[in-house]
PDB file of C-alpha atoms in Angstrom:
ATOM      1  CA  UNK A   1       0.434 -17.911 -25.097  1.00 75.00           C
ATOM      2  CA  UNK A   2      -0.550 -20.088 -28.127  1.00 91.00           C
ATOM      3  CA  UNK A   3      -3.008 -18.495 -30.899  1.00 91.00           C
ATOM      4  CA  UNK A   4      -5.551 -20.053 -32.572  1.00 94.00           C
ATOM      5  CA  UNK A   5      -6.465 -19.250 -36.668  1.00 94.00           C
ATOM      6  CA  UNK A   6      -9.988 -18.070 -36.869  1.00 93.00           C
ATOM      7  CA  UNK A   7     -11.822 -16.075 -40.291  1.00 95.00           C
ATOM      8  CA  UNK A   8     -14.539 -13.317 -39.924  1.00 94.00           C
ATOM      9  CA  UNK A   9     -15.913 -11.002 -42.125  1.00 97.00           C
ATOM     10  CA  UNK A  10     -15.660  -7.335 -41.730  1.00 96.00           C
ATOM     11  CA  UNK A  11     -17.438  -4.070 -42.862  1.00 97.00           C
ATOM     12  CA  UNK A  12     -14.677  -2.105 -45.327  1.00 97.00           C
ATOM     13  CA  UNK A  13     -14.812   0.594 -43.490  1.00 98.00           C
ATOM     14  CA  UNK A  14     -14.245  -0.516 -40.132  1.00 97.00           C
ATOM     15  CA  UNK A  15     -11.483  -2.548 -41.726  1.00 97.00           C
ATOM     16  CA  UNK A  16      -9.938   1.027 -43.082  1.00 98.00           C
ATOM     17  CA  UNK A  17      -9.817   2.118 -39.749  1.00 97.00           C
ATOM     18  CA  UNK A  18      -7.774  -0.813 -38.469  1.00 97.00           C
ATOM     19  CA  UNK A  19      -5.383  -0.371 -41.038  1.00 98.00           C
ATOM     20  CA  UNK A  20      -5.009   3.332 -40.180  1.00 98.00           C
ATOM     21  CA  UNK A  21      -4.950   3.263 -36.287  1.00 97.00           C
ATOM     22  CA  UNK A  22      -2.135   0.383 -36.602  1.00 97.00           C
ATOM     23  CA  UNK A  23       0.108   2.695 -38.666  1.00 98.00           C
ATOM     24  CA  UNK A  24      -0.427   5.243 -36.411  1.00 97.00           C
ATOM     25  CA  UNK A  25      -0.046   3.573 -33.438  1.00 97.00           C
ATOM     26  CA  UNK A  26       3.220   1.483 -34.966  1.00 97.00           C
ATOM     27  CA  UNK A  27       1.294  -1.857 -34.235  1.00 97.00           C
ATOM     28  CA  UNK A  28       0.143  -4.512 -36.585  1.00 97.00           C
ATOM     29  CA  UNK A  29      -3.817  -4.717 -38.089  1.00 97.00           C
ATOM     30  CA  UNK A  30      -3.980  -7.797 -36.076  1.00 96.00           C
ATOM     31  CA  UNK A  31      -2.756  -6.893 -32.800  1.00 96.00           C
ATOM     32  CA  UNK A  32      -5.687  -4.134 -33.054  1.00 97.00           C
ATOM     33  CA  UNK A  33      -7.945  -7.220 -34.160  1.00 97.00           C
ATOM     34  CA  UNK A  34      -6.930  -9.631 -31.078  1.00 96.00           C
ATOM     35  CA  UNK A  35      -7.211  -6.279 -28.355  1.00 96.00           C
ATOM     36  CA  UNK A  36     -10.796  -6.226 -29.899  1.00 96.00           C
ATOM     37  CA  UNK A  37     -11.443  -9.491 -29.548  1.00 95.00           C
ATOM     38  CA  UNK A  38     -10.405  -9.653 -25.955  1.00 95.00           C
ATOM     39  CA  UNK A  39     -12.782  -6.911 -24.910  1.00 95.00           C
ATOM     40  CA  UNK A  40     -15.702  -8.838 -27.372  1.00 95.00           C
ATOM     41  CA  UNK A  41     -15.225 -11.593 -24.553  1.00 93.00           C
ATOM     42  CA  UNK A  42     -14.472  -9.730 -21.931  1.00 91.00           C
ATOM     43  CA  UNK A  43     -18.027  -8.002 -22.400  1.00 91.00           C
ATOM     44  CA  UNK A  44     -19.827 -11.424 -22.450  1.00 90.00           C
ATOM     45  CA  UNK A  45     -18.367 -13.415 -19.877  1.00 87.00           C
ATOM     46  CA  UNK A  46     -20.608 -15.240 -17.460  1.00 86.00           C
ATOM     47  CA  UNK A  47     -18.797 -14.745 -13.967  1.00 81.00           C
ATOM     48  CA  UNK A  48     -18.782 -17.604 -11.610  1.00 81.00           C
ATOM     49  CA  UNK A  49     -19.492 -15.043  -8.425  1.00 76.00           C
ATOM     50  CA  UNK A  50     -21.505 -12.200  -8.298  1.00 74.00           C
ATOM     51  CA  UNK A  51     -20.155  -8.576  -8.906  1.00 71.00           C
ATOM     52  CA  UNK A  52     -21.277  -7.425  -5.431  1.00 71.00           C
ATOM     53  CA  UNK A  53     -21.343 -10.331  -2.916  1.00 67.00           C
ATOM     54  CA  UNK A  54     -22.974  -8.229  -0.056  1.00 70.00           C
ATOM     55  CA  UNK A  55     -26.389  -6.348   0.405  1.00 73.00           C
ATOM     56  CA  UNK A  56     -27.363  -3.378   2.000  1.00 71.00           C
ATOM     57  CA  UNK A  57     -29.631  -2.193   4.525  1.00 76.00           C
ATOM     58  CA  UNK A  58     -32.092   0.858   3.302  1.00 76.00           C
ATOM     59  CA  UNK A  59     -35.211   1.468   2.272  1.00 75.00           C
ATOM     60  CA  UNK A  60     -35.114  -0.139  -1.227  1.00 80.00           C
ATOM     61  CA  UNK A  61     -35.578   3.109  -3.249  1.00 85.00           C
ATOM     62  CA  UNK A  62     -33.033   5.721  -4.292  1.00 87.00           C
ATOM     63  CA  UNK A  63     -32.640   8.631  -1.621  1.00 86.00           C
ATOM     64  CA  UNK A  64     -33.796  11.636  -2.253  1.00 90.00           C
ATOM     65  CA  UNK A  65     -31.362  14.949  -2.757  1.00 94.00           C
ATOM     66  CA  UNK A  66     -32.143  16.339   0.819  1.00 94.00           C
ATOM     67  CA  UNK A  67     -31.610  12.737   2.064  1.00 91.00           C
ATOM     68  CA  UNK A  68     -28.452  12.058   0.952  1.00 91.00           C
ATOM     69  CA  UNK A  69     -27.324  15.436   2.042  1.00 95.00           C
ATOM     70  CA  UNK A  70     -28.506  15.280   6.156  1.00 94.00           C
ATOM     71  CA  UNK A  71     -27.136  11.563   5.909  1.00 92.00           C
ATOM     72  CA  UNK A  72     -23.272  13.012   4.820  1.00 94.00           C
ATOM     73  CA  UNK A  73     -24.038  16.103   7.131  1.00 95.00           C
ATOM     74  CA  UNK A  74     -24.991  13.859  10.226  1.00 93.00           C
ATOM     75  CA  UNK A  75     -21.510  11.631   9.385  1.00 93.00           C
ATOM     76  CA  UNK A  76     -19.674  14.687   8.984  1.00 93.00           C
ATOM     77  CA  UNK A  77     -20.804  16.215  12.566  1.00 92.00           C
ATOM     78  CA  UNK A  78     -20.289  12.590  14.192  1.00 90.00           C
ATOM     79  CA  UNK A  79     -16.547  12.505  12.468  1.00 87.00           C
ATOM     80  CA  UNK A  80     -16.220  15.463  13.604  1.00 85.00           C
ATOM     81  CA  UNK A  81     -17.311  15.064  17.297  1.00 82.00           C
ATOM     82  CA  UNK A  82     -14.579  11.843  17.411  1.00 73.00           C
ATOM     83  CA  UNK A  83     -12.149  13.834  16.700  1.00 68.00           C
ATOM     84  CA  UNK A  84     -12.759  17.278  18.634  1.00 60.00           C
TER      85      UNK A  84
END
């Protein structure tokens, strides 16, 4: 993969912690810098498709505690009638 030269400016101390991490971590400053990068644009890329491409029947509110618990007890008892 080909790179491309770029120049930003950078707080000191965020800088120091580069510099530290990619000692520790037996990596160069700008390896750190490019992973950073990479997840900058990962973070604000426009998708062509939506993340979830189908909807969902329900009643267009979040369930309540008791309701979410009789709707897993009622799948549980019909699981466990199949297999019985």
């Amino acid at each position: 993969m080909s790179m491309k030269r770029t120049n930003v400016y950078a707080d000191p101390e965020d800088l120091a912690i580069i510099k530290e991490a990619a000692k520790r971590r037996g990596i160069s400053e700008a390896e750190i810098i490019r992973q950073g990068i990479h997840l900058a644009a990962m973070a604000n890329r426009v998708w062509d498709e939506p993340l979830f491409s189908r909807t969902f029947e329900g009643p267009g509110r979040t369930p309540s505690k008791s309701e979410v618990r009789d709707t897993v007890a009622d799948a549980v008892r019909r699981d466990a009638g199949a297999t019985g």
